[in-house]
mmCIF file of C-alpha atoms in Angstrom:
data_model
loop_
_atom_site.group_PDB
_atom_site.id
_atom_site.type_symbol
_atom_site.label_atom_id
_atom_site.label_comp_id
_atom_site.label_asym_id
_atom_site.label_seq_id
_atom_site.Cartn_x
_atom_site.Cartn_y
_atom_site.Cartn_z
ATOM 1 C CA UNK A 1 -21.371 16.821 0.435
ATOM 2 C CA UNK A 2 -20.412 16.642 -3.213
ATOM 3 C CA UNK A 3 -20.546 12.841 -3.402
ATOM 4 C CA UNK A 4 -21.793 11.154 -6.533
ATOM 5 C CA UNK A 5 -22.733 7.460 -6.623
ATOM 6 C CA UNK A 6 -20.142 5.440 -8.511
ATOM 7 C CA UNK A 7 -17.548 8.194 -8.520
ATOM 8 C CA UNK A 8 -14.538 8.275 -6.211
ATOM 9 C CA UNK A 9 -14.247 11.406 -4.049
ATOM 10 C CA UNK A 10 -11.714 14.005 -5.173
ATOM 11 C CA UNK A 11 -8.574 14.496 -3.115
ATOM 12 C CA UNK A 12 -8.661 17.735 -1.238
ATOM 13 C CA UNK A 13 -5.899 19.757 0.298
ATOM 14 C CA UNK A 14 -5.257 18.581 3.829
ATOM 15 C CA UNK A 15 -6.418 15.005 3.211
ATOM 16 C CA UNK A 16 -4.035 12.224 4.072
ATOM 17 C CA UNK A 17 -3.795 8.463 3.941
ATOM 18 C CA UNK A 18 -2.555 6.505 6.923
ATOM 19 C CA UNK A 19 -1.370 2.956 6.268
ATOM 20 C CA UNK A 20 -1.581 0.874 9.443
ATOM 21 C CA UNK A 21 -0.909 -2.547 7.922
ATOM 22 C CA UNK A 22 0.149 -4.100 4.620
ATOM 23 C CA UNK A 23 -1.021 -7.502 3.425
ATOM 24 C CA UNK A 24 0.457 -9.093 0.303
ATOM 25 C CA UNK A 25 -0.615 -12.239 -1.472
ATOM 26 C CA UNK A 26 0.176 -13.493 -4.981
ATOM 27 C CA UNK A 27 2.561 -10.572 -5.647
ATOM 28 C CA UNK A 28 5.974 -11.453 -7.042
ATOM 29 C CA UNK A 29 7.727 -13.744 -4.513
ATOM 30 C CA UNK A 30 4.897 -13.469 -1.948
ATOM 31 C CA UNK A 31 2.682 -16.377 -3.061
ATOM 32 C CA UNK A 32 1.343 -17.120 0.410
ATOM 33 C CA UNK A 33 -0.162 -14.252 2.434
ATOM 34 C CA UNK A 34 2.222 -12.082 4.429
ATOM 35 C CA UNK A 35 1.054 -9.240 6.655
ATOM 36 C CA UNK A 36 2.991 -6.382 8.210
ATOM 37 C CA UNK A 37 1.187 -4.757 11.136
ATOM 38 C CA UNK A 38 2.036 -2.102 13.661
ATOM 39 C CA UNK A 39 2.851 0.682 11.209
ATOM 40 C CA UNK A 40 2.847 3.965 13.107
ATOM 41 C CA UNK A 41 2.622 7.669 12.322
ATOM 42 C CA UNK A 42 5.689 9.101 10.652
ATOM 43 C CA UNK A 43 8.371 7.115 8.880
ATOM 44 C CA UNK A 44 8.437 3.320 9.162
ATOM 45 C CA UNK A 45 11.607 1.483 8.124
ATOM 46 C CA UNK A 46 11.839 -1.985 6.606
ATOM 47 C CA UNK A 47 15.063 -3.812 7.343
ATOM 48 C CA UNK A 48 16.154 -7.322 6.519
ATOM 49 C CA UNK A 49 18.692 -9.395 4.647
ATOM 50 C CA UNK A 50 19.155 -9.242 0.891
ATOM 51 C CA UNK A 51 16.364 -10.921 -1.083
ATOM 52 C CA UNK A 52 13.943 -10.731 1.873
ATOM 53 C CA UNK A 53 11.369 -8.782 -0.157
ATOM 54 C CA UNK A 54 11.819 -5.201 1.047
ATOM 55 C CA UNK A 55 11.744 -3.754 -2.476
ATOM 56 C CA UNK A 56 8.799 -5.986 -3.357
ATOM 57 C CA UNK A 57 6.787 -4.522 -0.480
ATOM 58 C CA UNK A 58 7.534 -0.991 -1.695
ATOM 59 C CA UNK A 59 6.604 -2.001 -5.266
ATOM 60 C CA UNK A 60 3.277 -3.415 -4.048
ATOM 61 C CA UNK A 61 2.393 -0.216 -2.188
ATOM 62 C CA UNK A 62 3.392 1.858 -5.219
ATOM 63 C CA UNK A 63 1.264 -0.345 -7.495
ATOM 64 C CA UNK A 64 -1.748 -0.097 -5.179
ATOM 65 C CA UNK A 65 -1.692 3.688 -5.151
ATOM 66 C CA UNK A 66 -0.291 4.748 -8.510
ATOM 67 C CA UNK A 67 -0.848 2.080 -11.186
ATOM 68 C CA UNK A 68 -4.027 1.535 -13.152
ATOM 69 C CA UNK A 69 -5.790 -1.724 -12.407
#
């Protein structure tokens, strides 16, 4: 109900987004595809050595949801 062709649905209270995997390609240092699977409900932590790309992954998710394309 309330759907219009060509228009994205409005967010409604109680709606949520569940990310189950992340795939990056051609984003900053990730030239070749990299995929992170197995994300679960709740908080998922990314750990790794310096310069492994943890902040880049967060930047990619932020860009996908909040930046204009």
